[in-house]
Tab-separated table of C-alpha atoms in Angstrom:
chain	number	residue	atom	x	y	z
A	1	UNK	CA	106.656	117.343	180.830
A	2	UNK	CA	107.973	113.936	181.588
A	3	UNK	CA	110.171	113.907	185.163
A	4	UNK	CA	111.548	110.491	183.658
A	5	UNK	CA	115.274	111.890	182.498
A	6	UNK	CA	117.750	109.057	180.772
A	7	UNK	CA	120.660	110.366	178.710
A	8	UNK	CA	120.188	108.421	175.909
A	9	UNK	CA	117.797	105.445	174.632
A	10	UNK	CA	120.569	102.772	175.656
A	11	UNK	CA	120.181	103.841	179.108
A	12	UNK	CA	117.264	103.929	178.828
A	13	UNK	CA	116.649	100.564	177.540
A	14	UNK	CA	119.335	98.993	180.377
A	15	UNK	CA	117.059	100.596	182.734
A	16	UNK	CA	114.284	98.910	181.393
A	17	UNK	CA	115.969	95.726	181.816
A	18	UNK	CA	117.026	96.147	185.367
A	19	UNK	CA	113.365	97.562	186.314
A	20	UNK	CA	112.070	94.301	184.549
A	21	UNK	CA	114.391	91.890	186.891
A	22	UNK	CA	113.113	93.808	189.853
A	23	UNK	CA	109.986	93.555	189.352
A	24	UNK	CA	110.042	90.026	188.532
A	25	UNK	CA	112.290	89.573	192.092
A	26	UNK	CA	109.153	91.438	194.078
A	27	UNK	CA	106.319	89.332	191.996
A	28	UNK	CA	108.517	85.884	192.911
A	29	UNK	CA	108.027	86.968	197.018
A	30	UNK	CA	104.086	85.910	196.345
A	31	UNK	CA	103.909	83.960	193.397
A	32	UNK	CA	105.545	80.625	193.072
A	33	UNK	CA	107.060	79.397	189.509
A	34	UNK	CA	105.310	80.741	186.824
A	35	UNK	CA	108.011	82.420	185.369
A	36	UNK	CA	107.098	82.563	181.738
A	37	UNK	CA	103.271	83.685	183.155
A	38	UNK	CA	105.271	86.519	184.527
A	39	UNK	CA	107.345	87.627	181.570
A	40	UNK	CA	104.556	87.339	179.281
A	41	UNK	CA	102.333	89.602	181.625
A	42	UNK	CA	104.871	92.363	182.226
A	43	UNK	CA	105.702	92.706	178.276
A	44	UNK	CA	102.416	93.256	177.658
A	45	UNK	CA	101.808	96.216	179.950
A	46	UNK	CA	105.395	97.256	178.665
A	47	UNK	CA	103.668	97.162	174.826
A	48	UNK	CA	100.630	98.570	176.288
A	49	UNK	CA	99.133	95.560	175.750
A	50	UNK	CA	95.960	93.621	177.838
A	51	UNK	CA	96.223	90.395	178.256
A	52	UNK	CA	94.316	87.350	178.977
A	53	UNK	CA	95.317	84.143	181.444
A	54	UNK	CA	92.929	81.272	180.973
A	55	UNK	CA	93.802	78.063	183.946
A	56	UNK	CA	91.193	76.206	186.078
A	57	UNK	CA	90.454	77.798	189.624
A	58	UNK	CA	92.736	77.591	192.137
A	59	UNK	CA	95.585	78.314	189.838
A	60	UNK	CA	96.866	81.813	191.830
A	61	UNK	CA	95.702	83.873	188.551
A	62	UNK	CA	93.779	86.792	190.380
A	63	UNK	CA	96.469	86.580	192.657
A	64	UNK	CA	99.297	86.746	190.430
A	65	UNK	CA	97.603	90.272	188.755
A	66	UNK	CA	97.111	91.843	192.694
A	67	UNK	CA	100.771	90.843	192.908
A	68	UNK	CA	101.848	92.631	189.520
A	69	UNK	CA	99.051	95.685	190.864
A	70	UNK	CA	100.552	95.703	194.057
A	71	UNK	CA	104.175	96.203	192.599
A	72	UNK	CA	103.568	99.137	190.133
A	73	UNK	CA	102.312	102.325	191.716
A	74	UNK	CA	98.966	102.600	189.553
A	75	UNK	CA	95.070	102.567	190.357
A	76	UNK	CA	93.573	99.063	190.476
A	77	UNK	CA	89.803	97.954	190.273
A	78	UNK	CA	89.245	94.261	190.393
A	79	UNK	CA	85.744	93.734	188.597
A	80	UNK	CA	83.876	90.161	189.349
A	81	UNK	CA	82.202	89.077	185.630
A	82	UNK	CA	78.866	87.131	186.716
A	83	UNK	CA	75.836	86.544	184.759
A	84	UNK	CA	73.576	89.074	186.286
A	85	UNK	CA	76.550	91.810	186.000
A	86	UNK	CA	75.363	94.804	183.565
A	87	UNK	CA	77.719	97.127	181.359
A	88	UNK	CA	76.637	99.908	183.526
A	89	UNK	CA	77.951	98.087	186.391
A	90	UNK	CA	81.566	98.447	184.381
A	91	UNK	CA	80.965	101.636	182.948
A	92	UNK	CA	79.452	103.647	185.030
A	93	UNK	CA	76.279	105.739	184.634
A	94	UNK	CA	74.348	108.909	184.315
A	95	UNK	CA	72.623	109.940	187.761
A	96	UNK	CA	70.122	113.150	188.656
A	97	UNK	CA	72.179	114.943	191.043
A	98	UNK	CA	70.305	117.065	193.769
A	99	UNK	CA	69.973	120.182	191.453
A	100	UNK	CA	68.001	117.649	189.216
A	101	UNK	CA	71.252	117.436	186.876
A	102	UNK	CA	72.389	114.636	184.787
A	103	UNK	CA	75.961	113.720	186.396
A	104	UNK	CA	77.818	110.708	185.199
A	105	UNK	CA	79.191	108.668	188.496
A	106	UNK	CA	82.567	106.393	186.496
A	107	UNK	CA	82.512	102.966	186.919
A	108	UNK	CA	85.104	100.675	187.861
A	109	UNK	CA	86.548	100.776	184.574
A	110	UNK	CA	88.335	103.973	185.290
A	111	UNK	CA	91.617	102.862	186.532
A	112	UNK	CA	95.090	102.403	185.303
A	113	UNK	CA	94.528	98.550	186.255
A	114	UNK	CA	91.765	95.890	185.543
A	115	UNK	CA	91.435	92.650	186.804
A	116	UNK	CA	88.426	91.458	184.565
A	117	UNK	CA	88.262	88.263	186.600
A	118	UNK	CA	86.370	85.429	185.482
A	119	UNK	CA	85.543	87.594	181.887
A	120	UNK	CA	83.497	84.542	180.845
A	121	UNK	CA	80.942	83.929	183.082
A	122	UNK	CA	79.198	86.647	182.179
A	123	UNK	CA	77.247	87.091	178.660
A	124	UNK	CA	78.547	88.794	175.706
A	125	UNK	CA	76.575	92.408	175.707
A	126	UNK	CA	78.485	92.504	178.977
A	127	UNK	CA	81.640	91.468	177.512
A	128	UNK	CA	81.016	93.953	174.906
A	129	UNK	CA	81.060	96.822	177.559
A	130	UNK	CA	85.396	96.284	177.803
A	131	UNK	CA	85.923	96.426	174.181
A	132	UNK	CA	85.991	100.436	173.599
A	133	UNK	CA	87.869	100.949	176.725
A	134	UNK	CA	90.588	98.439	175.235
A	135	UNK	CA	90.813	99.637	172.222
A	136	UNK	CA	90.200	103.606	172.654
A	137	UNK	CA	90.818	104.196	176.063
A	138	UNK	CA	87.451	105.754	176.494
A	139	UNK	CA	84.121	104.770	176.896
A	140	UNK	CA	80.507	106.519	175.698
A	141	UNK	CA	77.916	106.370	177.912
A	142	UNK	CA	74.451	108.665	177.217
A	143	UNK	CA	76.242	109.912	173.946
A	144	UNK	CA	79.121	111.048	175.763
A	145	UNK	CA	82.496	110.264	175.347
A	146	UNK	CA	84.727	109.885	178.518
A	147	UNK	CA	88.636	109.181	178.261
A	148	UNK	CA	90.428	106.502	180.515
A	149	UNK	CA	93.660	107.812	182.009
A	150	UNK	CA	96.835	106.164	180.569
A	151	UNK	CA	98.670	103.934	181.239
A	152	UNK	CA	95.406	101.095	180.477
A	153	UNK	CA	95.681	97.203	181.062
A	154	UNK	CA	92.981	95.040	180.931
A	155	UNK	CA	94.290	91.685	182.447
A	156	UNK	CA	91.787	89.425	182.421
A	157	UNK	CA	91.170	85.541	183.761
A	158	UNK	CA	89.044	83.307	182.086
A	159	UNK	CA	87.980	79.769	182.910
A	160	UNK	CA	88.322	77.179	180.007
A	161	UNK	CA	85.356	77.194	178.323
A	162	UNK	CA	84.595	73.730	178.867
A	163	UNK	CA	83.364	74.562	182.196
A	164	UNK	CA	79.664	75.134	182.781
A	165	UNK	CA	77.992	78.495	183.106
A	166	UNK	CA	80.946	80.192	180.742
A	167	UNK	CA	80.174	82.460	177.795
A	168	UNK	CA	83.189	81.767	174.824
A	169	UNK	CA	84.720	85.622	174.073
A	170	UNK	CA	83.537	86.775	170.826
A	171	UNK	CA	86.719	86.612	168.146
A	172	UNK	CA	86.706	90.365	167.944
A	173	UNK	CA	87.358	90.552	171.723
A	174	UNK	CA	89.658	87.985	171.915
A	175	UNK	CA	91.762	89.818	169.367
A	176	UNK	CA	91.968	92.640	171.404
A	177	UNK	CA	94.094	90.753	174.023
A	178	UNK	CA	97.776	91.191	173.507
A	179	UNK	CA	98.689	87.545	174.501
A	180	UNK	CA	96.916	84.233	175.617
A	181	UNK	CA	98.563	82.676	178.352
A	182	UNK	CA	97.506	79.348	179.515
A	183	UNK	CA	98.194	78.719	182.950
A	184	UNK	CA	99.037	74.698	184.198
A	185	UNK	CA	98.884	73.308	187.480
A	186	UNK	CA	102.292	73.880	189.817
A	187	UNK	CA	104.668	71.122	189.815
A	188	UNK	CA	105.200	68.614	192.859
A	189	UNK	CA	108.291	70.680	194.036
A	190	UNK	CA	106.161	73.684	193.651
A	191	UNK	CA	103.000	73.180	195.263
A	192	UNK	CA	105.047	71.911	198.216
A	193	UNK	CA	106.368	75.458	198.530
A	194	UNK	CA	103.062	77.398	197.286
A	195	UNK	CA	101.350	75.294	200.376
A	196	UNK	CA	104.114	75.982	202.918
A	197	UNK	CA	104.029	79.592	201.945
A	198	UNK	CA	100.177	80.024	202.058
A	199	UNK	CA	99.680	78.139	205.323
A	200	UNK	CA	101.990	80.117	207.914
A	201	UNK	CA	101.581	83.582	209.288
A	202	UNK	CA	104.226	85.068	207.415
A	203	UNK	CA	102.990	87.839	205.318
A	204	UNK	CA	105.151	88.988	202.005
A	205	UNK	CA	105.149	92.333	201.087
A	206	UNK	CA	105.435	93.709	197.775
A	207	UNK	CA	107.242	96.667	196.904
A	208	UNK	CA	106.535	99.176	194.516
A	209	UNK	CA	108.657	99.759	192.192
A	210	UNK	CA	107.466	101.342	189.190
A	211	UNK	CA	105.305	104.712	189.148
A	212	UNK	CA	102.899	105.279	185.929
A	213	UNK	CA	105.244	108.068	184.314
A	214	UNK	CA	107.884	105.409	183.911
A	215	UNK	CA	105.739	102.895	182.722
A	216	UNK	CA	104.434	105.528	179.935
A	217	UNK	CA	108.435	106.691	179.183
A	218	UNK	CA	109.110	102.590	178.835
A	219	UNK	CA	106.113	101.831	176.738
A	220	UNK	CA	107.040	104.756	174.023
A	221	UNK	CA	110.515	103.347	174.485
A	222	UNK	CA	109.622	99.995	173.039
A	223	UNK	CA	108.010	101.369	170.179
A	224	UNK	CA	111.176	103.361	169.195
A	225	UNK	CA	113.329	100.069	169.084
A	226	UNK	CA	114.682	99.630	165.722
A	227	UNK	CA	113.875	96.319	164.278
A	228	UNK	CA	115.896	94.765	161.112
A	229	UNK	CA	113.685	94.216	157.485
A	230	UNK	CA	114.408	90.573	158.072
A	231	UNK	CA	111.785	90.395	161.258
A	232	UNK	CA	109.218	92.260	160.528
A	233	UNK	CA	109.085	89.787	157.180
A	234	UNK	CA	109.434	86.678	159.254
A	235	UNK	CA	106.793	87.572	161.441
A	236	UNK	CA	104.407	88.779	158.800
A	237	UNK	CA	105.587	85.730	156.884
A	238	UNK	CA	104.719	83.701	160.161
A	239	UNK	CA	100.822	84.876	160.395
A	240	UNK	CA	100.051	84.591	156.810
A	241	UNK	CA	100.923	80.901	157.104
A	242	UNK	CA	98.275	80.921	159.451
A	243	UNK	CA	95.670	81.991	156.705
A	244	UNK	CA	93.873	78.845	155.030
A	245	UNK	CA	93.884	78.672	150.890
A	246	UNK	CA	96.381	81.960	150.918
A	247	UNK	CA	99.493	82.014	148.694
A	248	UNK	CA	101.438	81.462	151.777
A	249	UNK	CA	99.590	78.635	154.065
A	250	UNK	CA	101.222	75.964	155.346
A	251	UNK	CA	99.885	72.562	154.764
A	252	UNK	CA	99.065	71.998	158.307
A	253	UNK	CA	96.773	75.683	157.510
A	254	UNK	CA	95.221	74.467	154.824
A	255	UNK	CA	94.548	71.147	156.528
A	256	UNK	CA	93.601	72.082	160.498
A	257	UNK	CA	92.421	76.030	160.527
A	258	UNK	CA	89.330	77.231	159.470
A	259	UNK	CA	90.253	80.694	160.286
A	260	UNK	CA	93.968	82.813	160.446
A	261	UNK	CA	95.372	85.707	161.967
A	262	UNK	CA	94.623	89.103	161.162
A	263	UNK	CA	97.151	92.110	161.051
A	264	UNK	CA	96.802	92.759	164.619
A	265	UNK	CA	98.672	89.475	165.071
A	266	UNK	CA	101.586	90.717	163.215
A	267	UNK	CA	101.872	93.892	165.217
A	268	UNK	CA	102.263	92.403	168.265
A	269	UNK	CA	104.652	89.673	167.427
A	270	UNK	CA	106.993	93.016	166.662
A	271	UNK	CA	105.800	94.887	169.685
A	272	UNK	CA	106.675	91.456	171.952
A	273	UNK	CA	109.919	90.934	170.198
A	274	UNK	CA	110.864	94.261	170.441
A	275	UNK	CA	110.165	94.224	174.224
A	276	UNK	CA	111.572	90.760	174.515
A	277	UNK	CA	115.289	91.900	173.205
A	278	UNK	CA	115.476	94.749	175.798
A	279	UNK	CA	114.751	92.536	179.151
A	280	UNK	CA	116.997	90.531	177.457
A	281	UNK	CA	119.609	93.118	176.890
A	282	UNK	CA	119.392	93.368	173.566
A	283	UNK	CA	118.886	96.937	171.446
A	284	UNK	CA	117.199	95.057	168.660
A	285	UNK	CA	115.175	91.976	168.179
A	286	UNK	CA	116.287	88.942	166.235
A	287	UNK	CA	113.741	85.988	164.904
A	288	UNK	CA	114.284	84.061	168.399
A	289	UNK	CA	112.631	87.195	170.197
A	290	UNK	CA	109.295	86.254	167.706
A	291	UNK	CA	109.740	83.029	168.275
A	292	UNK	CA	109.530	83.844	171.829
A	293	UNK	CA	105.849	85.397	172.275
A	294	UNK	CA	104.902	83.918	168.735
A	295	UNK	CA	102.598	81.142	170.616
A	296	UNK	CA	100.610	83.605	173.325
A	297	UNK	CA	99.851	85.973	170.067
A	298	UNK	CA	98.537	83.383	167.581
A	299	UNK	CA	96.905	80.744	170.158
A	300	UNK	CA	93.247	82.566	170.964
A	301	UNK	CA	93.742	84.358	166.728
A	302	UNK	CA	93.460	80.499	164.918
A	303	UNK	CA	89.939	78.855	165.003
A	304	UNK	CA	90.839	75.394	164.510
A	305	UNK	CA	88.401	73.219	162.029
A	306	UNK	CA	87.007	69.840	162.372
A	307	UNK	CA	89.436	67.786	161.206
A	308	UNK	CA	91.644	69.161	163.930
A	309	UNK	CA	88.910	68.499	166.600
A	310	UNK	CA	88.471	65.313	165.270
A	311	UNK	CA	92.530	64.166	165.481
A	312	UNK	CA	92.559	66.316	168.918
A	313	UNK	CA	95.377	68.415	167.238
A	314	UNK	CA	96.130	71.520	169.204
A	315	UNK	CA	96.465	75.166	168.314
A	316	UNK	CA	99.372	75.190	169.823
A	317	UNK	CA	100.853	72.557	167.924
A	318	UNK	CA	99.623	73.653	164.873
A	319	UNK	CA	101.951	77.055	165.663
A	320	UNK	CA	105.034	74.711	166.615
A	321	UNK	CA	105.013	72.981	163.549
A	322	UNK	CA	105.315	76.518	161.481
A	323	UNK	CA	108.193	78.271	163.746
């Protein structure tokens, strides 16, 4: 039985919205600016989403998911991806024990938590290794199936793939990833204050302030938000104008993308706008709450085509053009 007691789902949901601010308040002691980084990340572990940030070193990304770690009161395994690294190495393994027994010794991979840092520099069988834990919080190993305690978030960071020694994620992993977030460098202003910050003695500390029950109670509580006909159609509407030489592509589809989004897509625009309205302190989502994760769900879903390449137009604004 859940501990978590609210009267009623409003109260629930306005205590979703203050638990949001505060943990956006404890994150901001650390990390510097990137505010919609921040928002992004904590509505996909609200959805029960993972999520992937993709930024050139040096950009605080490992440091912003410690932060978010530090603040909720969950396990957290930070796992290094490097070419030589093995799926056992994330898994875990079966081991003769000293009565000459098979025992399986978990991995890394068992914890509420996991910062999959630098997910492509290491190659795709690898890779692979994350994808049933994603998707069905388990994992087999030997023919055995071992479930992954909830709540799950795979937060990974990923160089862009421009850089040498990376490994491009396969499509079907990408699409497991909630949101894309693409991290830029600080402004001047900023990185006047991240450098001040990170070169004194001063230590912040980071409060915890949500335990894994509540998360769970919050995440279910998301999915119970009643959303209007009119949304679920736009966003549906939205993805298959992604789809090339479909009834409904745009002409910048048909013209830029070799490949759309697939249903997944469509989910999580709901689940994100349905998160988005509570933190905003609404009860139901609107089109502007779509609009507002639209670009982190479609951005790593749309495989752009030549042409595109070619007239160095962007996925993202191939998406701006159709909201």
């Amino acid at each position: 039985m859940s501990k978590v007691k609210f009267t009623s789902d409003v109260e629930a949901a306005d205590a979703l919205k203050v638990a949001f601010h505060n943990l956006q308040n404890e994150i901001g002691q650390v990390i510097v600016g990137q505010d919609e980084t921040v928002r992004l990340l904590l509505t996909a572990i609200f959805c029960q989403g993972h999520c992937l940030l993709v930024g050139v070193p040096g950009l605080a990304k490992t440091l912003l998911i410690q932060t978010i770690a530090s603040a909720l009161d969950l396990d957290f395994n930070r796992i290094q991806f490097t070419p030589d690294l093995m799926p056992s190495d994330i898994l875990g393994s079966e081991t003769l024990d000293n009565e000459r027994n098979f025992r399986f010794i978990k991995g890394p991979v068992f914890a509420n938590i996991i910062l999959a840092d630098e997910i492509n520099r290491t190659p795709p069988k690898t890779q692979s290794a994350l994808l049933e834990a994603m998707q069905e919080f388990a994992v087999t190993v030997a023919g055995k199936k071992h479930s992954i305690g909830r709540p799950f978030f795979v937060l990974a960071t990923q160089n862009p793939i421009e850089q040498e020694g990376t490994y491009p994620l396969p499509e079907a992993q990408l699409d497991r990833f909630m949101f894309m977030v693409n991290l830029d460098y600080p402004s001047y202003k900023q990185e006047v204050d991240i450098v001040k910050n990170t070169t004194s003695d001063r230590k912040s500390t980071v409060n915890k302030v949500l335990s894994g029950e509540e998360i769970l109670y919050f995440q279910h509580l998301v999915r119970r938000v009643p959303v209007p006909d009119n949304v679920v159609e736009y966003a549906v509407g939205l993805v298959h104008k992604t789809r090339p030489n479909t009834e409904m592509a745009s002409a910048e589809t048909n013209k830029y993308l070799e490949w759309g989004a697939g249903p997944r897509a469509s989910q999580n625009l709901i689940l994100g706008a349905k998160c988005n309205a509570l933190i905003n302190g609404k009860y139901s989502p609107d089109i502007e709450d779509v609009k507002a994760v639209a670009v982190s769900v479609l951005r790593h879903r749309l495989v752009r085509n030549f042409k595109a390449e070619a007239e160095n137009i962007s996925v993202e604004d191939i998406i701006k053009k159709m909201l």
